[in-house]
Amino acid sequence: QVQLQESGPGLVKPSETLSLTCAVSGYSISSDYFWGWIRQPPGKGLEWTASIYHSESTYYNPSLQSRVTISVDTSKNQFSLKLSSVTAADTAVYYCARHRGRTEYFDLWGRGTLVTVSS
Amino acid sequence: DIVMTQSPDSLAVSLGERATINCKSSHNILYSSNNQNYLAWYQQKPGQPPKLLIYWASTRESGVPDRFSGSGSGTDFTLTITSLQAEDVAVYYCQQYYNTPYTFGQGTKLEIK
C-alpha cells in the first residue's frame, strides 16, 4: 500500500525558509510517477505549488517560482519543498501528492501538514 | 493560467436526491489528439486530504460509488451525485491538468437539506 507522509516544522518565522519533506512508502520514488506539493490556506481552496519527475524535471507555479524549490532524495525515498522569504500568506496545510504524468491528475495524497508563518 | 470556476459555491440537497455541481474552464481543456478532457474531480471532507473521484472528466476512480458521475467537454463540466448519502457531505473541487500551473476551482460545499 503506497503512502505519503509529510513532515516539517509547524511554525516558521516571517522572512525565513519553510522546509517540508514527503516520505514515500510502498513505492519507489524513482519509478514512473511525478511527485508534487499542493497547499491550502485555512478555510480556502487548493493551490498547486510544484512537481518533480526523476530529479531532473521540475515544474513550478509561476506565482511562487522565484521562492520555491522542489527536490528528490532517492536514497531516502522522499521528496522535499523549500519556500523562501515566507509571509503570513504562506500559512497553509501543505499536501504532498502523486501524479502519473505531467498532464495527469493527482491520484494519491498525503494527510497534509499545517505550517503557520508567525513571529 | 487556466481559471476554473465552480457553481454554485454551496448546495443543500435532501438525502436520496440528486446533487449537481458545475465547473467552467477559461480555456478549452479537450486535447484533440486523444479526445480527452483534462479534468478531475475531488472530494474533501473536513480534516482530510482531497480524494480523487473522477478523472478524464468522466472516468470514475476505483472504489468510488457509481452514484458519482462526471460529464462535459471542452470548457463546461458537471459532477452529478445521484441519490445523495449522508457521507457525501464535503467540499468538491474540479481541477484542470491540461497544462501547468495546474489549477483548481474554488470549491463547492455540499450539505444535507
mmCIF file of N, CA and C in Angstrom, chain A:
data_model
loop_
_atom_site.group_PDB
_atom_site.id
_atom_site.type_symbol
_atom_site.label_atom_id
_atom_site.label_comp_id
_atom_site.label_asym_id
_atom_site.label_seq_id
_atom_site.Cartn_x
_atom_site.Cartn_y
_atom_site.Cartn_z
ATOM 1 N N GLN A 1 0.842 -1.188 0.000
ATOM 2 C CA GLN A 1 0.000 0.000 0.000
ATOM 3 C C GLN A 1 0.881 1.242 0.000
ATOM 4 N N VAL A 2 0.706 2.081 -1.000
ATOM 5 C CA VAL A 2 1.513 3.284 -1.127
ATOM 6 C C VAL A 2 0.986 4.346 -0.168
ATOM 7 N N GLN A 3 1.908 4.969 0.551
ATOM 8 C CA GLN A 3 1.518 6.039 1.463
ATOM 9 C C GLN A 3 2.491 7.200 1.353
ATOM 10 N N LEU A 4 1.953 8.396 1.546
ATOM 11 C CA LEU A 4 2.759 9.610 1.571
ATOM 12 C C LEU A 4 2.600 10.265 2.938
ATOM 13 N N GLN A 5 3.709 10.731 3.511
ATOM 14 C CA GLN A 5 3.662 11.333 4.840
ATOM 15 C C GLN A 5 4.499 12.598 4.858
ATOM 16 N N GLU A 6 3.828 13.723 5.091
ATOM 17 C CA GLU A 6 4.529 14.997 5.173
ATOM 18 C C GLU A 6 5.126 15.206 6.557
ATOM 19 N N SER A 7 6.239 15.935 6.600
ATOM 20 C CA SER A 7 6.820 16.326 7.885
ATOM 21 C C SER A 7 7.527 17.661 7.721
ATOM 22 N N GLY A 8 7.623 18.362 8.849
ATOM 23 C CA GLY A 8 8.287 19.655 8.848
ATOM 24 C C GLY A 8 7.856 20.478 10.037
ATOM 25 N N PRO A 9 8.490 21.621 10.244
ATOM 26 C CA PRO A 9 8.131 22.465 11.385
ATOM 27 C C PRO A 9 6.745 23.055 11.232
ATOM 28 N N GLY A 10 5.991 23.087 12.267
ATOM 29 C CA GLY A 10 4.648 23.637 12.214
ATOM 30 C C GLY A 10 4.619 25.163 12.252
ATOM 31 N N LEU A 11 5.736 25.752 12.658
ATOM 32 C CA LEU A 11 5.801 27.214 12.808
ATOM 33 C C LEU A 11 7.086 27.732 12.185
ATOM 34 N N VAL A 12 6.937 28.724 11.319
ATOM 35 C CA VAL A 12 8.076 29.354 10.657
ATOM 36 C C VAL A 12 7.946 30.870 10.811
ATOM 37 N N LYS A 13 9.070 31.527 11.050
ATOM 38 C CA LYS A 13 9.037 32.986 11.220
ATOM 39 C C LYS A 13 9.007 33.687 9.859
ATOM 40 N N PRO A 14 8.371 34.836 9.808
ATOM 41 C CA PRO A 14 8.362 35.608 8.550
ATOM 42 C C PRO A 14 9.782 35.875 8.072
ATOM 43 N N SER A 15 9.955 35.824 6.754
ATOM 44 C CA SER A 15 11.210 36.044 6.018
ATOM 45 C C SER A 15 12.128 34.817 6.023
ATOM 46 N N GLU A 16 11.779 33.796 6.814
ATOM 47 C CA GLU A 16 12.605 32.593 6.837
ATOM 48 C C GLU A 16 12.180 31.617 5.738
ATOM 49 N N THR A 17 12.861 30.459 5.688
ATOM 50 C CA THR A 17 12.585 29.448 4.674
ATOM 51 C C THR A 17 11.821 28.283 5.272
ATOM 52 N N LEU A 18 10.730 27.951 4.618
ATOM 53 C CA LEU A 18 9.898 26.813 5.005
ATOM 54 C C LEU A 18 10.468 25.573 4.318
ATOM 55 N N SER A 19 10.678 24.510 5.091
ATOM 56 C CA SER A 19 11.203 23.258 4.517
ATOM 57 C C SER A 19 10.312 22.096 4.920
ATOM 58 N N LEU A 20 9.832 21.365 3.924
ATOM 59 C CA LEU A 20 8.959 20.220 4.167
ATOM 60 C C LEU A 20 9.488 18.993 3.428
ATOM 61 N N THR A 21 9.212 17.834 3.992
ATOM 62 C CA THR A 21 9.606 16.571 3.388
ATOM 63 C C THR A 21 8.400 15.667 3.282
ATOM 64 N N CYS A 22 8.349 14.901 2.193
ATOM 65 C CA CYS A 22 7.304 13.902 1.999
ATOM 66 C C CYS A 22 7.960 12.537 1.864
ATOM 67 N N ALA A 23 7.740 11.678 2.833
ATOM 68 C CA ALA A 23 8.278 10.325 2.795
ATOM 69 C C ALA A 23 7.306 9.411 2.057
ATOM 70 N N VAL A 24 7.830 8.683 1.096
ATOM 71 C CA VAL A 24 7.009 7.769 0.294
ATOM 72 C C VAL A 24 7.285 6.340 0.754
ATOM 73 N N SER A 25 6.250 5.619 1.084
ATOM 74 C CA SER A 25 6.409 4.210 1.472
ATOM 75 C C SER A 25 5.561 3.330 0.564
ATOM 76 N N GLY A 26 6.073 2.123 0.317
ATOM 77 C CA GLY A 26 5.347 1.173 -0.509
ATOM 78 C C GLY A 26 5.537 1.368 -1.997
ATOM 79 N N TYR A 27 6.413 2.279 -2.389
ATOM 80 C CA TYR A 27 6.634 2.543 -3.818
ATOM 81 C C TYR A 27 7.963 3.264 -3.979
ATOM 82 N N SER A 28 8.706 2.940 -5.029
ATOM 83 C CA SER A 28 9.977 3.610 -5.277
ATOM 84 C C SER A 28 9.752 4.968 -5.926
ATOM 85 N N ILE A 29 10.343 5.989 -5.322
ATOM 86 C CA ILE A 29 10.169 7.341 -5.843
ATOM 87 C C ILE A 29 10.860 7.493 -7.197
ATOM 88 N N SER A 30 11.729 6.549 -7.523
ATOM 89 C CA SER A 30 12.436 6.595 -8.804
ATOM 90 C C SER A 30 11.612 6.007 -9.949
ATOM 91 N N SER A 31 10.492 5.416 -9.605
ATOM 92 C CA SER A 31 9.637 4.814 -10.628
ATOM 93 C C SER A 31 8.878 5.886 -11.390
ATOM 94 N N ASP A 32 7.970 5.458 -12.229
ATOM 95 C CA ASP A 32 7.412 6.333 -13.257
ATOM 96 C C ASP A 32 6.241 7.177 -12.786
ATOM 97 N N TYR A 33 6.471 8.015 -11.798
ATOM 98 C CA TYR A 33 5.455 8.941 -11.327
ATOM 99 C C TYR A 33 6.079 10.316 -11.123
ATOM 100 N N PHE A 34 5.215 11.319 -11.148
ATOM 101 C CA PHE A 34 5.578 12.664 -10.749
ATOM 102 C C PHE A 34 5.155 12.840 -9.289
ATOM 103 N N TRP A 35 5.855 13.740 -8.613
ATOM 104 C CA TRP A 35 5.579 13.985 -7.197
ATOM 105 C C TRP A 35 5.421 15.486 -6.993
ATOM 106 N N GLY A 36 4.375 15.872 -6.259
ATOM 107 C CA GLY A 36 4.089 17.300 -6.175
ATOM 108 C C GLY A 36 3.627 17.766 -4.817
ATOM 109 N N TRP A 37 3.530 19.088 -4.694
ATOM 110 C CA TRP A 37 3.037 19.728 -3.480
ATOM 111 C C TRP A 37 1.863 20.629 -3.829
ATOM 112 N N ILE A 38 0.821 20.554 -3.021
ATOM 113 C CA ILE A 38 -0.362 21.400 -3.154
ATOM 114 C C ILE A 38 -0.628 21.991 -1.767
ATOM 115 N N ARG A 39 -0.972 23.256 -1.711
ATOM 116 C CA ARG A 39 -1.236 23.852 -0.414
ATOM 117 C C ARG A 39 -2.651 24.404 -0.327
ATOM 118 N N GLN A 40 -3.115 24.558 0.902
ATOM 119 C CA GLN A 40 -4.482 25.012 1.144
ATOM 120 C C GLN A 40 -4.506 25.923 2.367
ATOM 121 N N PRO A 41 -4.593 27.230 2.174
ATOM 122 C CA PRO A 41 -4.730 28.146 3.333
ATOM 123 C C PRO A 41 -5.984 27.782 4.127
ATOM 124 N N PRO A 42 -5.961 28.034 5.430
ATOM 125 C CA PRO A 42 -7.101 27.674 6.273
ATOM 126 C C PRO A 42 -8.424 28.217 5.736
ATOM 127 N N GLY A 43 -9.388 27.339 5.532
ATOM 128 C CA GLY A 43 -10.702 27.730 5.067
ATOM 129 C C GLY A 43 -10.780 28.116 3.599
ATOM 130 N N LYS A 44 -9.697 27.877 2.853
ATOM 131 C CA LYS A 44 -9.682 28.305 1.447
ATOM 132 C C LYS A 44 -9.455 27.121 0.509
ATOM 133 N N GLY A 45 -9.242 27.432 -0.777
ATOM 134 C CA GLY A 45 -9.117 26.401 -1.789
ATOM 135 C C GLY A 45 -7.686 25.896 -1.959
ATOM 136 N N LEU A 46 -7.501 25.109 -3.016
ATOM 137 C CA LEU A 46 -6.255 24.392 -3.271
ATOM 138 C C LEU A 46 -5.399 25.127 -4.294
ATOM 139 N N GLU A 47 -4.096 25.145 -4.025
ATOM 140 C CA GLU A 47 -3.145 25.784 -4.932
ATOM 141 C C GLU A 47 -1.958 24.852 -5.160
ATOM 142 N N TRP A 48 -1.737 24.463 -6.413
ATOM 143 C CA TRP A 48 -0.557 23.666 -6.746
ATOM 144 C C TRP A 48 0.692 24.535 -6.664
ATOM 145 N N THR A 49 1.766 23.989 -6.063
ATOM 146 C CA THR A 49 2.982 24.783 -5.928
ATOM 147 C C THR A 49 4.107 24.288 -6.825
ATOM 148 N N ALA A 50 4.352 22.954 -6.847
ATOM 149 C CA ALA A 50 5.482 22.444 -7.606
ATOM 150 C C ALA A 50 5.353 20.940 -7.787
ATOM 151 N N SER A 51 6.019 20.434 -8.838
ATOM 152 C CA SER A 51 6.108 18.999 -9.079
ATOM 153 C C SER A 51 7.484 18.653 -9.604
ATOM 154 N N ILE A 52 7.862 17.376 -9.449
ATOM 155 C CA ILE A 52 9.160 16.913 -9.886
ATOM 156 C C ILE A 52 9.045 15.502 -10.439
ATOM 157 N N TYR A 53 9.930 15.201 -11.405
ATOM 158 C CA TYR A 53 9.977 13.869 -12.011
ATOM 159 C C TYR A 53 11.428 13.445 -12.104
ATOM 160 N N HIS A 54 11.776 12.345 -11.435
ATOM 161 C CA HIS A 54 13.094 11.734 -11.564
ATOM 162 C C HIS A 54 14.241 12.706 -11.297
ATOM 163 N N SER A 55 14.056 13.662 -10.463
ATOM 164 C CA SER A 55 15.080 14.638 -10.072
ATOM 165 C C SER A 55 15.424 15.653 -11.143
ATOM 166 N N GLU A 56 15.271 15.278 -12.416
ATOM 167 C CA GLU A 56 15.776 16.204 -13.429
ATOM 168 C C GLU A 56 14.733 17.144 -14.005
ATOM 169 N N SER A 57 13.474 16.836 -13.824
ATOM 170 C CA SER A 57 12.420 17.681 -14.390
ATOM 171 C C SER A 57 11.593 18.297 -13.264
ATOM 172 N N THR A 58 11.624 19.617 -13.199
ATOM 173 C CA THR A 58 10.874 20.321 -12.162
ATOM 174 C C THR A 58 9.894 21.296 -12.807
ATOM 175 N N TYR A 59 8.757 21.479 -12.155
ATOM 176 C CA TYR A 59 7.707 22.357 -12.641
ATOM 177 C C TYR A 59 7.216 23.186 -11.460
ATOM 178 N N TYR A 60 7.120 24.486 -11.653
ATOM 179 C CA TYR A 60 6.749 25.378 -10.572
ATOM 180 C C TYR A 60 5.565 26.254 -10.961
ATOM 181 N N ASN A 61 4.760 26.596 -9.960
ATOM 182 C CA ASN A 61 3.730 27.592 -10.176
ATOM 183 C C ASN A 61 4.421 28.946 -10.347
ATOM 184 N N PRO A 62 4.160 29.625 -11.451
ATOM 185 C CA PRO A 62 4.828 30.926 -11.673
ATOM 186 C C PRO A 62 4.599 31.917 -10.541
ATOM 187 N N SER A 63 3.491 31.773 -9.834
ATOM 188 C CA SER A 63 3.201 32.715 -8.742
ATOM 189 C C SER A 63 4.190 32.558 -7.587
ATOM 190 N N LEU A 64 4.892 31.410 -7.549
ATOM 191 C CA LEU A 64 5.826 31.137 -6.451
ATOM 192 C C LEU A 64 7.233 30.852 -6.946
ATOM 193 N N GLN A 65 7.422 30.829 -8.262
ATOM 194 C CA GLN A 65 8.643 30.264 -8.845
ATOM 195 C C GLN A 65 9.932 30.869 -8.304
ATOM 196 N N SER A 66 9.924 32.139 -7.993
ATOM 197 C CA SER A 66 11.155 32.779 -7.531
ATOM 198 C C SER A 66 11.523 32.359 -6.111
ATOM 199 N N ARG A 67 10.580 31.734 -5.391
ATOM 200 C CA ARG A 67 10.821 31.409 -3.978
ATOM 201 C C ARG A 67 10.835 29.915 -3.685
ATOM 202 N N VAL A 68 10.468 29.072 -4.639
ATOM 203 C CA VAL A 68 10.231 27.669 -4.325
ATOM 204 C C VAL A 68 11.244 26.758 -5.015
ATOM 205 N N THR A 69 11.617 25.692 -4.312
ATOM 206 C CA THR A 69 12.488 24.660 -4.861
ATOM 207 C C THR A 69 11.950 23.295 -4.446
ATOM 208 N N ILE A 70 11.854 22.388 -5.410
ATOM 209 C CA ILE A 70 11.452 21.015 -5.121
ATOM 210 C C ILE A 70 12.607 20.094 -5.483
ATOM 211 N N SER A 71 12.818 19.063 -4.672
ATOM 212 C CA SER A 71 13.925 18.142 -4.914
ATOM 213 C C SER A 71 13.549 16.741 -4.465
ATOM 214 N N VAL A 72 14.315 15.774 -4.939
ATOM 215 C CA VAL A 72 14.108 14.362 -4.605
ATOM 216 C C VAL A 72 15.365 13.797 -3.966
ATOM 217 N N ASP A 73 15.190 12.980 -2.949
ATOM 218 C CA ASP A 73 16.290 12.229 -2.342
ATOM 219 C C ASP A 73 15.954 10.747 -2.517
ATOM 220 N N THR A 74 16.523 10.141 -3.569
ATOM 221 C CA THR A 74 16.173 8.753 -3.867
ATOM 222 C C THR A 74 16.701 7.792 -2.806
ATOM 223 N N SER A 75 17.791 8.152 -2.145
ATOM 224 C CA SER A 75 18.362 7.264 -1.116
ATOM 225 C C SER A 75 17.417 7.119 0.079
ATOM 226 N N LYS A 76 16.617 8.161 0.328
ATOM 227 C CA LYS A 76 15.670 8.132 1.442
ATOM 228 C C LYS A 76 14.228 7.927 0.968
ATOM 229 N N ASN A 77 14.059 7.797 -0.342
ATOM 230 C CA ASN A 77 12.734 7.651 -0.943
ATOM 231 C C ASN A 77 11.789 8.763 -0.486
ATOM 232 N N GLN A 78 12.238 9.993 -0.630
ATOM 233 C CA GLN A 78 11.431 11.122 -0.215
ATOM 234 C C GLN A 78 11.696 12.316 -1.126
ATOM 235 N N PHE A 79 10.775 13.262 -1.101
ATOM 236 C CA PHE A 79 10.990 14.494 -1.835
ATOM 237 C C PHE A 79 10.659 15.670 -0.921
ATOM 238 N N SER A 80 11.178 16.839 -1.290
ATOM 239 C CA SER A 80 11.132 17.981 -0.385
ATOM 240 C C SER A 80 10.695 19.255 -1.095
ATOM 241 N N LEU A 81 10.218 20.182 -0.292
ATOM 242 C CA LEU A 81 9.826 21.502 -0.770
ATOM 243 C C LEU A 81 10.490 22.544 0.100
ATOM 244 N N LYS A 82 11.077 23.542 -0.523
ATOM 245 C CA LYS A 82 11.603 24.693 0.203
ATOM 246 C C LYS A 82 10.954 25.950 -0.354
ATOM 247 N N LEU A 83 10.452 26.794 0.538
ATOM 248 C CA LEU A 83 9.817 28.052 0.155
ATOM 249 C C LEU A 83 10.475 29.158 0.970
ATOM 250 N N SER A 84 11.122 30.070 0.272
ATOM 251 C CA SER A 84 11.895 31.106 0.955
ATOM 252 C C SER A 84 11.074 32.378 1.178
ATOM 253 N N SER A 85 11.605 33.233 2.036
ATOM 254 C CA SER A 85 11.013 34.559 2.296
ATOM 255 C C SER A 85 9.519 34.473 2.575
ATOM 256 N N VAL A 86 9.159 33.610 3.502
ATOM 257 C CA VAL A 86 7.731 33.375 3.754
ATOM 258 C C VAL A 86 7.076 34.556 4.458
ATOM 259 N N THR A 87 5.796 34.686 4.214
ATOM 260 C CA THR A 87 4.957 35.676 4.887
ATOM 261 C C THR A 87 3.722 34.957 5.426
ATOM 262 N N ALA A 88 2.862 35.708 6.102
ATOM 263 C CA ALA A 88 1.646 35.116 6.655
ATOM 264 C C ALA A 88 0.785 34.495 5.556
ATOM 265 N N ALA A 89 0.893 34.998 4.343
ATOM 266 C CA ALA A 89 0.116 34.461 3.230
ATOM 267 C C ALA A 89 0.519 33.037 2.860
ATOM 268 N N ASP A 90 1.669 32.585 3.347
ATOM 269 C CA ASP A 90 2.114 31.209 3.077
ATOM 270 C C ASP A 90 1.608 30.231 4.134
ATOM 271 N N THR A 91 0.892 30.725 5.125
ATOM 272 C CA THR A 91 0.281 29.843 6.118
ATOM 273 C C THR A 91 -0.759 28.961 5.432
ATOM 274 N N ALA A 92 -0.590 27.649 5.574
ATOM 275 C CA ALA A 92 -1.467 26.719 4.861
ATOM 276 C C ALA A 92 -1.222 25.292 5.331
ATOM 277 N N VAL A 93 -2.150 24.410 4.983
ATOM 278 C CA VAL A 93 -1.873 22.973 5.041
ATOM 279 C C VAL A 93 -1.178 22.621 3.735
ATOM 280 N N TYR A 94 -0.027 21.985 3.854
ATOM 281 C CA TYR A 94 0.731 21.574 2.685
ATOM 282 C C TYR A 94 0.567 20.063 2.502
ATOM 283 N N TYR A 95 0.074 19.688 1.305
ATOM 284 C CA TYR A 95 -0.107 18.290 0.963
ATOM 285 C C TYR A 95 0.948 17.863 -0.054
ATOM 286 N N CYS A 96 1.483 16.669 0.114
ATOM 287 C CA CYS A 96 2.250 16.085 -0.980
ATOM 288 C C CYS A 96 1.341 15.098 -1.702
ATOM 289 N N ALA A 97 1.609 14.919 -2.979
ATOM 290 C CA ALA A 97 0.727 14.091 -3.800
ATOM 291 C C ALA A 97 1.500 13.497 -4.964
ATOM 292 N N ARG A 98 0.886 12.485 -5.563
ATOM 293 C CA ARG A 98 1.490 11.774 -6.687
ATOM 294 C C ARG A 98 0.644 11.983 -7.932
ATOM 295 N N HIS A 99 1.302 12.147 -9.091
ATOM 296 C CA HIS A 99 0.570 12.123 -10.342
ATOM 297 C C HIS A 99 1.379 11.395 -11.392
ATOM 298 N N ARG A 100 0.650 10.706 -12.297
ATOM 299 C CA ARG A 100 1.296 9.754 -13.190
ATOM 300 C C ARG A 100 2.090 10.435 -14.291
ATOM 301 N N GLY A 101 1.683 11.616 -14.659
ATOM 302 C CA GLY A 101 2.371 12.306 -15.738
ATOM 303 C C GLY A 101 2.256 13.799 -15.553
ATOM 304 N N ARG A 102 2.989 14.555 -16.391
ATOM 305 C CA ARG A 102 2.918 15.999 -16.288
ATOM 306 C C ARG A 102 1.493 16.488 -16.532
ATOM 307 N N THR A 103 0.790 15.800 -17.417
ATOM 308 C CA THR A 103 -0.598 16.163 -17.673
ATOM 309 C C THR A 103 -1.499 15.036 -17.197
ATOM 310 N N GLU A 104 -1.431 14.805 -15.898
ATOM 311 C CA GLU A 104 -2.312 13.817 -15.268
ATOM 312 C C GLU A 104 -2.728 14.293 -13.885
ATOM 313 N N TYR A 105 -3.773 13.675 -13.391
ATOM 314 C CA TYR A 105 -4.430 14.050 -12.140
ATOM 315 C C TYR A 105 -3.614 13.534 -10.945
ATOM 316 N N PHE A 106 -3.915 14.079 -9.753
ATOM 317 C CA PHE A 106 -3.293 13.653 -8.500
ATOM 318 C C PHE A 106 -4.093 12.473 -7.945
ATOM 319 N N ASP A 107 -3.504 11.291 -7.962
ATOM 320 C CA ASP A 107 -4.276 10.114 -7.586
ATOM 321 C C ASP A 107 -4.049 9.664 -6.143
ATOM 322 N N LEU A 108 -3.042 10.206 -5.492
ATOM 323 C CA LEU A 108 -2.755 9.808 -4.115
ATOM 324 C C LEU A 108 -2.222 11.022 -3.371
ATOM 325 N N TRP A 109 -2.758 11.273 -2.181
ATOM 326 C CA TRP A 109 -2.393 12.438 -1.391
ATOM 327 C C TRP A 109 -1.922 12.012 -0.004
ATOM 328 N N GLY A 110 -0.994 12.802 0.574
ATOM 329 C CA GLY A 110 -0.677 12.655 1.977
ATOM 330 C C GLY A 110 -1.758 13.314 2.822
ATOM 331 N N ARG A 111 -1.657 13.159 4.123
ATOM 332 C CA ARG A 111 -2.672 13.714 5.010
ATOM 333 C C ARG A 111 -2.522 15.217 5.236
ATOM 334 N N GLY A 112 -1.366 15.738 4.881
ATOM 335 C CA GLY A 112 -1.149 17.171 4.990
ATOM 336 C C GLY A 112 -0.505 17.579 6.308
ATOM 337 N N THR A 113 0.204 18.697 6.274
ATOM 338 C CA THR A 113 0.804 19.257 7.475
ATOM 339 C C THR A 113 0.572 20.760 7.489
ATOM 340 N N LEU A 114 0.130 21.262 8.633
ATOM 341 C CA LEU A 114 -0.155 22.697 8.756
ATOM 342 C C LEU A 114 1.132 23.446 9.081
ATOM 343 N N VAL A 115 1.413 24.455 8.267
ATOM 344 C CA VAL A 115 2.545 25.341 8.527
ATOM 345 C C VAL A 115 1.997 26.738 8.773
ATOM 346 N N THR A 116 2.341 27.291 9.915
ATOM 347 C CA THR A 116 1.921 28.639 10.279
ATOM 348 C C THR A 116 3.120 29.562 10.227
ATOM 349 N N VAL A 117 2.970 30.684 9.551
ATOM 350 C CA VAL A 117 4.031 31.681 9.493
ATOM 351 C C VAL A 117 3.678 32.799 10.468
ATOM 352 N N SER A 118 4.484 32.904 11.512
ATOM 353 C CA SER A 118 4.207 33.895 12.544
ATOM 354 C C SER A 118 5.470 34.135 13.355
ATOM 355 N N SER A 119 5.613 35.343 13.846
ATOM 356 C CA SER A 119 6.758 35.667 14.683
ATOM 357 C C SER A 119 6.461 35.332 16.137
#
